[in-house]
Short mmCIF file of C-alpha atoms and ligand atoms in Angstrom, two decimals:
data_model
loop_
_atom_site.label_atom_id
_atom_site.label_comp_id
_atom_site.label_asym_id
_atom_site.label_seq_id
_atom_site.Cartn_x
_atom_site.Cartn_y
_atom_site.Cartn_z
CA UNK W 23 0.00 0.00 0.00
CA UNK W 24 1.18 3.55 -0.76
CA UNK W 25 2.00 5.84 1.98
CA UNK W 26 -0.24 9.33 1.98
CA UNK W 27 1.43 12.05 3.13
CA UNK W 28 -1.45 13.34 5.20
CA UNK W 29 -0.60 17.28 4.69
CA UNK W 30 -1.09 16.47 0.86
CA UNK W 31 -4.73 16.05 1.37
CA UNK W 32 -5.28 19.75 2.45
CA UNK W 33 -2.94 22.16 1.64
CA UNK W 34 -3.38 25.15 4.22
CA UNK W 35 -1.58 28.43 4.78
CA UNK W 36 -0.33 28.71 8.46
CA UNK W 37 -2.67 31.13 8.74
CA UNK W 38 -5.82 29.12 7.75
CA UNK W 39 -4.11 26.31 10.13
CA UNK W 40 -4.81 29.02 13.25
CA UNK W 41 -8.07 30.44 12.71
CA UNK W 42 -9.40 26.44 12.19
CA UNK W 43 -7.44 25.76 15.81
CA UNK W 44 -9.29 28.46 17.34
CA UNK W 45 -13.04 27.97 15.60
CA UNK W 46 -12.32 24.05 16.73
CA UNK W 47 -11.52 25.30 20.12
CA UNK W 48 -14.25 27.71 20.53
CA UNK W 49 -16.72 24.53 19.02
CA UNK W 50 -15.49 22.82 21.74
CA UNK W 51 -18.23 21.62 24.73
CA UNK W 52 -15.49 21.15 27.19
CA UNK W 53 -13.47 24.58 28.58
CA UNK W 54 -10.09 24.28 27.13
CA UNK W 55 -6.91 26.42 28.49
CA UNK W 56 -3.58 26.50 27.72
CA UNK W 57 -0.93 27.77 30.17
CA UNK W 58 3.14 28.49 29.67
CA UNK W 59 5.42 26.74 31.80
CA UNK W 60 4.69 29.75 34.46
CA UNK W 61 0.94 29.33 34.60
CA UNK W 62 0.20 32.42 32.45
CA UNK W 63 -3.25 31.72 30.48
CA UNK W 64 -2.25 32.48 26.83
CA UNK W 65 -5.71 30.76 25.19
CA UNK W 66 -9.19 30.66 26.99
CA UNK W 67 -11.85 29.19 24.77
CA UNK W 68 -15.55 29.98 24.54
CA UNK W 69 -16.74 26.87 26.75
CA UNK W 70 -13.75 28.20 29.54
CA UNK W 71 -15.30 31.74 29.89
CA UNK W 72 -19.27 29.99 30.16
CA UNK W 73 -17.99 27.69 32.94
CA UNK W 74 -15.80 30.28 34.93
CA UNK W 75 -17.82 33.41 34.07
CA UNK W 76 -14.39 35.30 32.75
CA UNK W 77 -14.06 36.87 29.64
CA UNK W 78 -10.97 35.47 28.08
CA UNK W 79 -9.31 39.04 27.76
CA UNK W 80 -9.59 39.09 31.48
CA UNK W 81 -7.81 36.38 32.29
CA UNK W 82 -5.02 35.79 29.45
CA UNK W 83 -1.68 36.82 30.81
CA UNK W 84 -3.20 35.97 34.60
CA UNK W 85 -2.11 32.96 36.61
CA UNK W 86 -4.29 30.29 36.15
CA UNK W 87 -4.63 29.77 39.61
CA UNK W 88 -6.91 32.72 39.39
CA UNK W 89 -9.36 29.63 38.43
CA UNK W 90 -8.48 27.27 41.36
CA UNK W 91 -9.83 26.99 45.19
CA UNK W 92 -6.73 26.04 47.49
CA UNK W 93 -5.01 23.82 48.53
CA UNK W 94 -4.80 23.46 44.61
CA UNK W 95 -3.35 26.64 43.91
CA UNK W 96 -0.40 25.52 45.87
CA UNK W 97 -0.24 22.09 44.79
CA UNK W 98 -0.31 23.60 41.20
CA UNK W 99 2.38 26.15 41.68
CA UNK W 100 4.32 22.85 43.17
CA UNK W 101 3.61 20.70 39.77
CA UNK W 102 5.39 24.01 37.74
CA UNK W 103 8.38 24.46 40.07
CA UNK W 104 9.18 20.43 39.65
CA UNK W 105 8.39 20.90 35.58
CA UNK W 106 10.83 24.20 35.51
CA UNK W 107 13.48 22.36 37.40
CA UNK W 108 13.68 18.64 35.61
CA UNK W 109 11.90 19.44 32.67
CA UNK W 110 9.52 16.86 33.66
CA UNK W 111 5.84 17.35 33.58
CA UNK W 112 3.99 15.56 36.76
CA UNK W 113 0.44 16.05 35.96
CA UNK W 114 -0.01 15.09 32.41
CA UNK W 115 -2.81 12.43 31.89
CA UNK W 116 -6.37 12.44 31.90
CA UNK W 117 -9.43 12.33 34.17
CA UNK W 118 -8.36 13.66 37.88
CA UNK W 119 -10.81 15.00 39.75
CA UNK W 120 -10.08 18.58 41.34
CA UNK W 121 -11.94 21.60 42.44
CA UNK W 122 -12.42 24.74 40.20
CA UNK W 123 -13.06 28.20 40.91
CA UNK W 124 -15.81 30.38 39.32
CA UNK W 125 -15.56 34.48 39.20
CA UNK W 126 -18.46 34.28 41.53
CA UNK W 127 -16.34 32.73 44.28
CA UNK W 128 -18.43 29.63 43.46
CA UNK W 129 -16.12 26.14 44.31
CA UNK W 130 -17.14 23.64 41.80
CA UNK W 131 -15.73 19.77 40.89
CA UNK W 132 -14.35 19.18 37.52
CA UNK W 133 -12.79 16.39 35.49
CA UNK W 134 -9.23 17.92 34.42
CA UNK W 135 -7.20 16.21 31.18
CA UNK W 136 -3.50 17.90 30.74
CA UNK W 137 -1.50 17.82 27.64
CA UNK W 138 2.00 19.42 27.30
CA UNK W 139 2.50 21.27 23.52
CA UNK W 140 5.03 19.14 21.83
CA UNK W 141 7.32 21.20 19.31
CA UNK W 142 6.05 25.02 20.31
CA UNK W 143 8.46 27.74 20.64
CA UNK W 144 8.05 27.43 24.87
CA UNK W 145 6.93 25.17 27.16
CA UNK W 146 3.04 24.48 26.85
CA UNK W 147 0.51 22.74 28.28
CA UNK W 148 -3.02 22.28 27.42
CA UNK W 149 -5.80 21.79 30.23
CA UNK W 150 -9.35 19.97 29.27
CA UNK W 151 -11.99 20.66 31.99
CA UNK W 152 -15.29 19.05 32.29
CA UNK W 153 -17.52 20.26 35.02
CA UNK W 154 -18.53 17.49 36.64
CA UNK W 155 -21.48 19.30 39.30
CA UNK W 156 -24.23 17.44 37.80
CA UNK W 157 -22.20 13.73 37.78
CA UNK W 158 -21.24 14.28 41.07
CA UNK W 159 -24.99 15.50 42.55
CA UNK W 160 -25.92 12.49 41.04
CA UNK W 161 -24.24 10.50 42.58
CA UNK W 162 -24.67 12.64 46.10
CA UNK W 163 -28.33 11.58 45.57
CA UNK W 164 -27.78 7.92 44.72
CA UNK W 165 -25.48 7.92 48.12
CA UNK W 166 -28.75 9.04 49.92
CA UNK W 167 -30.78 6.58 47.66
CA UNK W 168 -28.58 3.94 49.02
CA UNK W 169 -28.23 5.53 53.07
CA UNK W 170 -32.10 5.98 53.29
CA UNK W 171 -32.59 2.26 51.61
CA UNK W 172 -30.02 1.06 54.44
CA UNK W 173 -31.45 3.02 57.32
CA UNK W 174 -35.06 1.06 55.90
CA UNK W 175 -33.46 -1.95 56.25
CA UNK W 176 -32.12 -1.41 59.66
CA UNK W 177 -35.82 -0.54 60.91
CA UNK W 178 -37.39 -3.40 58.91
CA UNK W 179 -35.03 -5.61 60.65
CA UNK W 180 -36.37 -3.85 63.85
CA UNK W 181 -40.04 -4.94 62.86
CA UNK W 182 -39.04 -8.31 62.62
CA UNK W 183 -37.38 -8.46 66.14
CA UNK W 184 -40.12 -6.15 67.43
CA UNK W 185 -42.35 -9.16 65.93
CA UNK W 186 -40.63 -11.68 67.58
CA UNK W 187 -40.34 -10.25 70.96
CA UNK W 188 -44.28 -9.45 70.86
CA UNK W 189 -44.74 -13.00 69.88
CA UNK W 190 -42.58 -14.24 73.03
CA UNK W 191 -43.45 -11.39 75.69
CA UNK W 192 -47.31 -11.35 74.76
CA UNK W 193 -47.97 -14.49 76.83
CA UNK W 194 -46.51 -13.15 79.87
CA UNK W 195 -47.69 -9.97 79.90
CA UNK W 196 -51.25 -10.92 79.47
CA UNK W 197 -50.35 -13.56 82.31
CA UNK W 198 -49.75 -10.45 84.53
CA UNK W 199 -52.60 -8.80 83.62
CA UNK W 200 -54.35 -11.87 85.04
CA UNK W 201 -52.84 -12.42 87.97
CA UNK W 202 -53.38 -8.67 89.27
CA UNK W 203 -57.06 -8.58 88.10
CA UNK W 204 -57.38 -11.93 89.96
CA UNK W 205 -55.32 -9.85 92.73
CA UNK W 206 -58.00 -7.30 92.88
CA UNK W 207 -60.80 -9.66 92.64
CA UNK W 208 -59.82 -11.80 95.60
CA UNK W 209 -59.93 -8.08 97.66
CA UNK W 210 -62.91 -7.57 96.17
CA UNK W 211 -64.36 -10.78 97.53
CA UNK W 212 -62.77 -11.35 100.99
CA UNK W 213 -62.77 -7.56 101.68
CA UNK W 214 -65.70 -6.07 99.70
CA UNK W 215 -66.06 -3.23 102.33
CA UNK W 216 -62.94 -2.58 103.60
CA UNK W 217 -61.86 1.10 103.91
CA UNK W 218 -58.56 0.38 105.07
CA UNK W 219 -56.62 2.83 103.96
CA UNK W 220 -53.35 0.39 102.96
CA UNK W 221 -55.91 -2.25 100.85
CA UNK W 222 -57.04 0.91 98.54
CA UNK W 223 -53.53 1.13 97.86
CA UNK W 224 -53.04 -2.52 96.71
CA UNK W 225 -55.78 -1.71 94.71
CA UNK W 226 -55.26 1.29 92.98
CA UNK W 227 -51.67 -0.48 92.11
CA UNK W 228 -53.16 -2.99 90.75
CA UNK W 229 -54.69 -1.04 88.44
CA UNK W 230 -52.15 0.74 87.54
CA UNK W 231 -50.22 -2.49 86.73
CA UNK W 232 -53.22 -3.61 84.57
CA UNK W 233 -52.83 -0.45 82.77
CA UNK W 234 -48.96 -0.53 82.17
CA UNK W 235 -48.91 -3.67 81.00
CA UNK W 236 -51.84 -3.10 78.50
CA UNK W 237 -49.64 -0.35 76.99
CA UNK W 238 -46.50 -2.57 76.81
CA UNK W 239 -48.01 -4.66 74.81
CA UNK W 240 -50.05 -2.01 72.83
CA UNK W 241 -47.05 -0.47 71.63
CA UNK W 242 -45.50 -3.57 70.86
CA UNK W 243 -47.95 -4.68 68.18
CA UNK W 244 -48.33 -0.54 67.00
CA UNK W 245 -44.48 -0.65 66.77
CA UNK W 246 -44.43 -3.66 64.97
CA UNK W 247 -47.50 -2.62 62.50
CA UNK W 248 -45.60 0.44 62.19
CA UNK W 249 -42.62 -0.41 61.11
CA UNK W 250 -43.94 -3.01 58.52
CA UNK W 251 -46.35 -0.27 57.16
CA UNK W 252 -49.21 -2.11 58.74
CA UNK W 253 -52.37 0.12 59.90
CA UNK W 254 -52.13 2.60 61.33
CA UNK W 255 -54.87 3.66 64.01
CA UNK W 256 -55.73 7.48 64.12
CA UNK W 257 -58.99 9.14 65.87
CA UNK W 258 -59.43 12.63 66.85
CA UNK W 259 -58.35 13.41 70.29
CA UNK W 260 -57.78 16.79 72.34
CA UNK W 261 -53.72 16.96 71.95
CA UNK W 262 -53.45 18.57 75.76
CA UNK W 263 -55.59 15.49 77.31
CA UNK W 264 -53.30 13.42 75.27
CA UNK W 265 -50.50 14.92 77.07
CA UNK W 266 -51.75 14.82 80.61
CA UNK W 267 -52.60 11.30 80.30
CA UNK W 268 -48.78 10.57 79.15
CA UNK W 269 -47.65 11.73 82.12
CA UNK W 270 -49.57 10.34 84.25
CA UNK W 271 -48.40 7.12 82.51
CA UNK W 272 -44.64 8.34 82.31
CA UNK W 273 -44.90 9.39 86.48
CA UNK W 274 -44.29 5.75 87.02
CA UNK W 275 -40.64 6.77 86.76
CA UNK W 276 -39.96 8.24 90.08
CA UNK W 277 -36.94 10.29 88.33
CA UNK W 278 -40.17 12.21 87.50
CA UNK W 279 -41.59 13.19 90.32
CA UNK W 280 -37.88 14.26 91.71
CA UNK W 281 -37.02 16.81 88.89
CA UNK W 282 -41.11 17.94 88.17
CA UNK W 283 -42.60 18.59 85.32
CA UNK W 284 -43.88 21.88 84.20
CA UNK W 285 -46.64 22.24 81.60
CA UNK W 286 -47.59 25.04 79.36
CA UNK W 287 -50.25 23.98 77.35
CA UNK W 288 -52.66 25.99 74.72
CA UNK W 289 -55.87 25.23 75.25
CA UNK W 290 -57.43 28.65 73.06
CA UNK W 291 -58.27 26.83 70.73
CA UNK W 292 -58.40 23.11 72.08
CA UNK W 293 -55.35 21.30 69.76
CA UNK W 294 -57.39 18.68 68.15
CA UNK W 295 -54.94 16.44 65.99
CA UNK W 296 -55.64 13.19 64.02
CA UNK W 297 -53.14 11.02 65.28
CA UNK W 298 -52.34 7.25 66.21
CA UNK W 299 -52.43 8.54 69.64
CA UNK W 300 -50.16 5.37 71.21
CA UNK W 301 -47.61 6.38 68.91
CA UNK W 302 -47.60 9.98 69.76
CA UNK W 303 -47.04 9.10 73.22
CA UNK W 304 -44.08 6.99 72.39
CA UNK W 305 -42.62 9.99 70.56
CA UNK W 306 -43.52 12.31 74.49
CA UNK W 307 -42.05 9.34 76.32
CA UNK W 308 -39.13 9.18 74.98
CA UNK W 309 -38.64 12.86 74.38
CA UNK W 310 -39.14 12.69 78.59
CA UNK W 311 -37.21 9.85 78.97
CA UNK W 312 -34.30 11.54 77.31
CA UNK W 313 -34.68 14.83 78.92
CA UNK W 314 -34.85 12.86 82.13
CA UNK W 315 -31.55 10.93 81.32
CA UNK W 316 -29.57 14.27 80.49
CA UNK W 317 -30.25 15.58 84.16
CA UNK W 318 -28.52 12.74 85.63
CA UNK W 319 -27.12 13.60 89.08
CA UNK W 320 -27.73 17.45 88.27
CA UNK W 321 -29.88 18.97 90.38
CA UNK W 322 -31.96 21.33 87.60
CA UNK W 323 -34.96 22.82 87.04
CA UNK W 324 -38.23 21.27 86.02
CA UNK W 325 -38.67 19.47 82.44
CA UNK W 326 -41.09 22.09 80.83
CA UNK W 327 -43.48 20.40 78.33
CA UNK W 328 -45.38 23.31 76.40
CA UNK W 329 -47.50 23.64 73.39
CA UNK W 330 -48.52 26.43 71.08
CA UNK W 331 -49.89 27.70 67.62
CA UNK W 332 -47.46 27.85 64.68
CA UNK W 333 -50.42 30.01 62.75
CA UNK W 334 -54.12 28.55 62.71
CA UNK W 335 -53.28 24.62 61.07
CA UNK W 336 -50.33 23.19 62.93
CA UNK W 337 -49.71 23.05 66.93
CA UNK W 338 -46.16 22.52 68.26
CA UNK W 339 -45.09 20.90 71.14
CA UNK W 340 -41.83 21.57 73.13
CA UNK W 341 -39.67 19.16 75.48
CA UNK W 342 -37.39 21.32 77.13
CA UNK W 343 -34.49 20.46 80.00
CA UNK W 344 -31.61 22.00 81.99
CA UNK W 345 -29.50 19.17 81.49
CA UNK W 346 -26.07 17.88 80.33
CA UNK W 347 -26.99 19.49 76.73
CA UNK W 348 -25.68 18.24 73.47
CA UNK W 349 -22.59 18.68 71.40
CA UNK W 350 -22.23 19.86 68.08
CA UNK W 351 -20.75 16.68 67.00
CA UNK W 352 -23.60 14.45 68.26
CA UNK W 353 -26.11 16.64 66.94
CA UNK W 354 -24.93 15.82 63.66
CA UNK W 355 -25.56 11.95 64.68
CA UNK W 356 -28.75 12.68 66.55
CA UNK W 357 -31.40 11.58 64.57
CA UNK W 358 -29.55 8.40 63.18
CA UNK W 359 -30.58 5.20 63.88
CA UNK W 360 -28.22 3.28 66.86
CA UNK W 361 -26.66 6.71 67.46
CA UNK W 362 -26.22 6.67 71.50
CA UNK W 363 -23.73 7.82 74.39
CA UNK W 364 -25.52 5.67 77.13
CA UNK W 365 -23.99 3.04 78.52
CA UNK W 366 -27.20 0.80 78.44
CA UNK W 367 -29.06 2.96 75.17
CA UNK W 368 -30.37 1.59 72.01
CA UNK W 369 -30.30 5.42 70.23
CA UNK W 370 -33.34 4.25 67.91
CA UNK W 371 -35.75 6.36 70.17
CA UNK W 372 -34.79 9.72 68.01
CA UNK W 373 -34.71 7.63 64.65
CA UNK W 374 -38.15 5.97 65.33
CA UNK W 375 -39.83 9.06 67.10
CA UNK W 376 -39.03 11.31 63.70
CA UNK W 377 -40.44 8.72 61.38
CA UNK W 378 -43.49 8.72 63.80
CA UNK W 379 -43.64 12.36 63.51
CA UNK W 380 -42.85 12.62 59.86
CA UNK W 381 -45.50 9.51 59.00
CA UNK W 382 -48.09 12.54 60.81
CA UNK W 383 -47.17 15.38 58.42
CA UNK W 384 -45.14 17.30 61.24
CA UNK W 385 -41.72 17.45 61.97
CA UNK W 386 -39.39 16.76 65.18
CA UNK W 387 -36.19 19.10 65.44
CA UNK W 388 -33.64 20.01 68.37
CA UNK W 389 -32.34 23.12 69.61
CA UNK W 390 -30.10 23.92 71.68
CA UNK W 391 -31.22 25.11 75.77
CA UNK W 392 -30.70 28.43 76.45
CA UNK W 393 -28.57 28.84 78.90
CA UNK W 394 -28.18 25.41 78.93
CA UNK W 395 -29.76 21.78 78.01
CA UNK W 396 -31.31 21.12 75.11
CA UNK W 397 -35.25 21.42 73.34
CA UNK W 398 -36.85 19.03 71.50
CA UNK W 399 -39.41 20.05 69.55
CA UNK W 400 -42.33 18.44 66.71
CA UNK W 401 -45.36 20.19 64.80
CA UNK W 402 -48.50 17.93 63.75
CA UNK W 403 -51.40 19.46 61.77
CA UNK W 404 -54.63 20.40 63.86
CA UNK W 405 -57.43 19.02 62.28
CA UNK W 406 -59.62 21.54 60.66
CA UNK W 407 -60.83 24.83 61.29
CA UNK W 408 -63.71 23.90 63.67
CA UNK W 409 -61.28 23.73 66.84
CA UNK W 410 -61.02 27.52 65.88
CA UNK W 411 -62.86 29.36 68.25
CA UNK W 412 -65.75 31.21 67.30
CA UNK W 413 -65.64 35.06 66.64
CA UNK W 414 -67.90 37.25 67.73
CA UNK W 415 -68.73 39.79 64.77
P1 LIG S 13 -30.96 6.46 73.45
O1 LIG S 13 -31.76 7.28 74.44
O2 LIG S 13 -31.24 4.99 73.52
O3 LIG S 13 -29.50 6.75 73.48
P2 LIG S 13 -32.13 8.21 71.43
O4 LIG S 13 -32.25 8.03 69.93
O5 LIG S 13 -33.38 8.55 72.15
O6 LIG S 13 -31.47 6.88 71.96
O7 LIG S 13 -31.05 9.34 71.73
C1 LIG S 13 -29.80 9.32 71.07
C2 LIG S 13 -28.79 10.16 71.80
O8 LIG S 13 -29.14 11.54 71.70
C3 LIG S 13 -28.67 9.91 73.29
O9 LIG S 13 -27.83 8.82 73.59
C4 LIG S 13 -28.08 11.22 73.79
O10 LIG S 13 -26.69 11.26 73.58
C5 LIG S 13 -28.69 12.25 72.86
N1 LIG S 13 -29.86 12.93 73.47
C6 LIG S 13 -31.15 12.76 73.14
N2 LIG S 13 -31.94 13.57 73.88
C7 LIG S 13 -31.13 14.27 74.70
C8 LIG S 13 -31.32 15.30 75.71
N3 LIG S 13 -32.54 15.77 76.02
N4 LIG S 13 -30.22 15.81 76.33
C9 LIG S 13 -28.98 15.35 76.02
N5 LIG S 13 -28.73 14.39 75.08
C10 LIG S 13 -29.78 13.86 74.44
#
């Protein structure tokens, strides 16, 4: 086969050769810069000045780190001193992944390609940047795809144990249900009259067992129907009742009744929410549990539970304490499932309280206690406008 000499195919005049380097350039999708063996820009194409918002007569004759965040203006500046002194060029090859530098200040990841000029009259090179936002946001969002899919897995594996252990707990706990109301009815039957003051005790405890242990196993099988996306239960019910009743539940915990509870509640308009009402009380319970917890050995003021308008649709309630508080680095963690620093926690009781509270339309945030401990806080929606009171014309 006969060799072509390729320049015989299309004669050019050096001329023509330079204006068809520069439309090419300028036709170019990626930015395209070329440097001298000091950094000075000496070509800036069309695509270069969209993607760092410079004209290229601004910027030819400037550094090029004029178009790079640190540290990799100095890391650049490095790469040149090595080339000047060994004549050895450090960076050439294609695809690293580096930050860029917009006009605007704006920081921005790009895919960089370096070529050195072979042959030209100096030392050249030629830089081929891709921005790479979008490629990289994807894959941000496939990151939280995959986080959010894991963090579903870690709950779904909770349903299953929270299945198991209401399979294997269920018998006993109805057992002690039994046993007190046979308890009470044995008082009832050898002491039908009895005033004495230390036999109304028994039975009032009694009751109160009956009651506990119908809510552990309540929120057991809510838990469990939860988590697996089973039914949920809602009804209408007066949020501040709701409340009340939960501490009157949580009291059981003598910690309580040392520290005191304060309540603030709005009752103009009565907070009427649609809820699953046992899971709302998990979500106060722990949210008191917690606040209890961080007051450990301190002797501090009351917890302060309060509740108020956030305009005429959504009611927010506040968990406040005076204790230990909470770092900046755990509140990062806080709301991750298995994030705890107690020696005996779980740390799902954040997790699982704002899925509760997000599965109601509201949402559960933290702030930090002014001076000191911390405030938990979570909106639900109020259910319609006929908890509004009426106004007289
Ligand atoms: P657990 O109570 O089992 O640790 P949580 O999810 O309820 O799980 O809480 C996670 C962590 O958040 C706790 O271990 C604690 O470090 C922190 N935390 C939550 N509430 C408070 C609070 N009121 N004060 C101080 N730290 C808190």
């Amino acid at each position: 086969m006969k060799n072509i000499d390729p320049t015989s195919l299309h004669k050019s005049n050096p001329l023509d050769t330079n204006a068809q380097f520069l439309a090419l350039l300028d036709a170019a999708v990626d930015a395209m810069i070329v440097i001298d063996h000091l950094g000075s820009i000496e070509v800036f194409n069309h695509a270069a000045e969209r993607m760092f918002g410079y004209q290229a007569t601004e910027v030819i004759g400037e550094n090029v780190r004029v178009l790079m965040p640190q540290p990799y203006q100095d890391a650049h500046d490095g790469y040149l001193e090595h080339f000047n002194h060994t004549r050895q060029a450090r960076i050439i090859g294609i695809g690293r992944e580096v930050k860029a530098q917009k006009r605007s200040g704006e920081i921005f990841p790009i895919e960089l390609s370096v070529g050195e000029v072979k042959k030209s009259s100096h030392p050249q090179f030629v830089g081929i940047i891709r921005d790479i936002s979008d490629r990289m946001k994807v894959q941000a969002d496939l990151n939280e795809s995959r986080e959010r899919l894991a963090q579903f897995t870690r709950l779904s594996t909770m349903g299953e144990m929270a299945a198991g252990i209401a399979h294997e707990i269920n018998q006993p706990l109805t057992a002690i249900t039994s046993y007190s109301q046979a308890c009470r009815n044995f008082i009832e039957q050898y002491q039908p009259k009895s005033d004495d003051p230390s036999l109304i005790k028994v039975k009032a405890t009694l009751d109160k067992i009956s009651a506990q242990t119908h809510r552990a196993s309540e929120v057991i099988s809510r838990l469990r129907n939860f988590v697996k996306k089973g039914q949920v239960i809602r009804t209408t019910v007066n949020l501040s009742s709701l409340i009340r009743n939960t501490l009157n539940l949580a009291e059981i915990d003598t910690r309580i009744l040392e520290h005191g509870i304060k309540l603030k509640l709005s009752n103009d308009p009565r907070p009427m929410v649609n809820i699953d009402d046992i899971q709302i009380q998990q979500v106060l319970f722990n949210l008191i549990n917690n606040a209890i917890d961080s007051l450990q050995g301190r002797p501090s003021a009351a917890i302060q539970i309060s509740t108020h308008w956030v305009g005429e649709k959504n009611i927010q309630v506040s968990v406040k304490d005076f204790g230990v508080g909470i770092s900046k680095e755990q509140e990062a963690s806080l709301f991750l499932p298995f994030f705890t620093t107690k020696a005996s926690g779980m740390g799902v009781g954040l997790s699982i309280s704002q899925t509760i509270i997000e599965a109601h339309g509201g949402k559960l945030t933290y702030l930090k206690g002014e001076p000191s401990g911390s405030i938990f806080t979570f909106t639900l929606p109020a259910t319609g406008a006929t908890t509004l009171p009426h106004i007289e014309k």
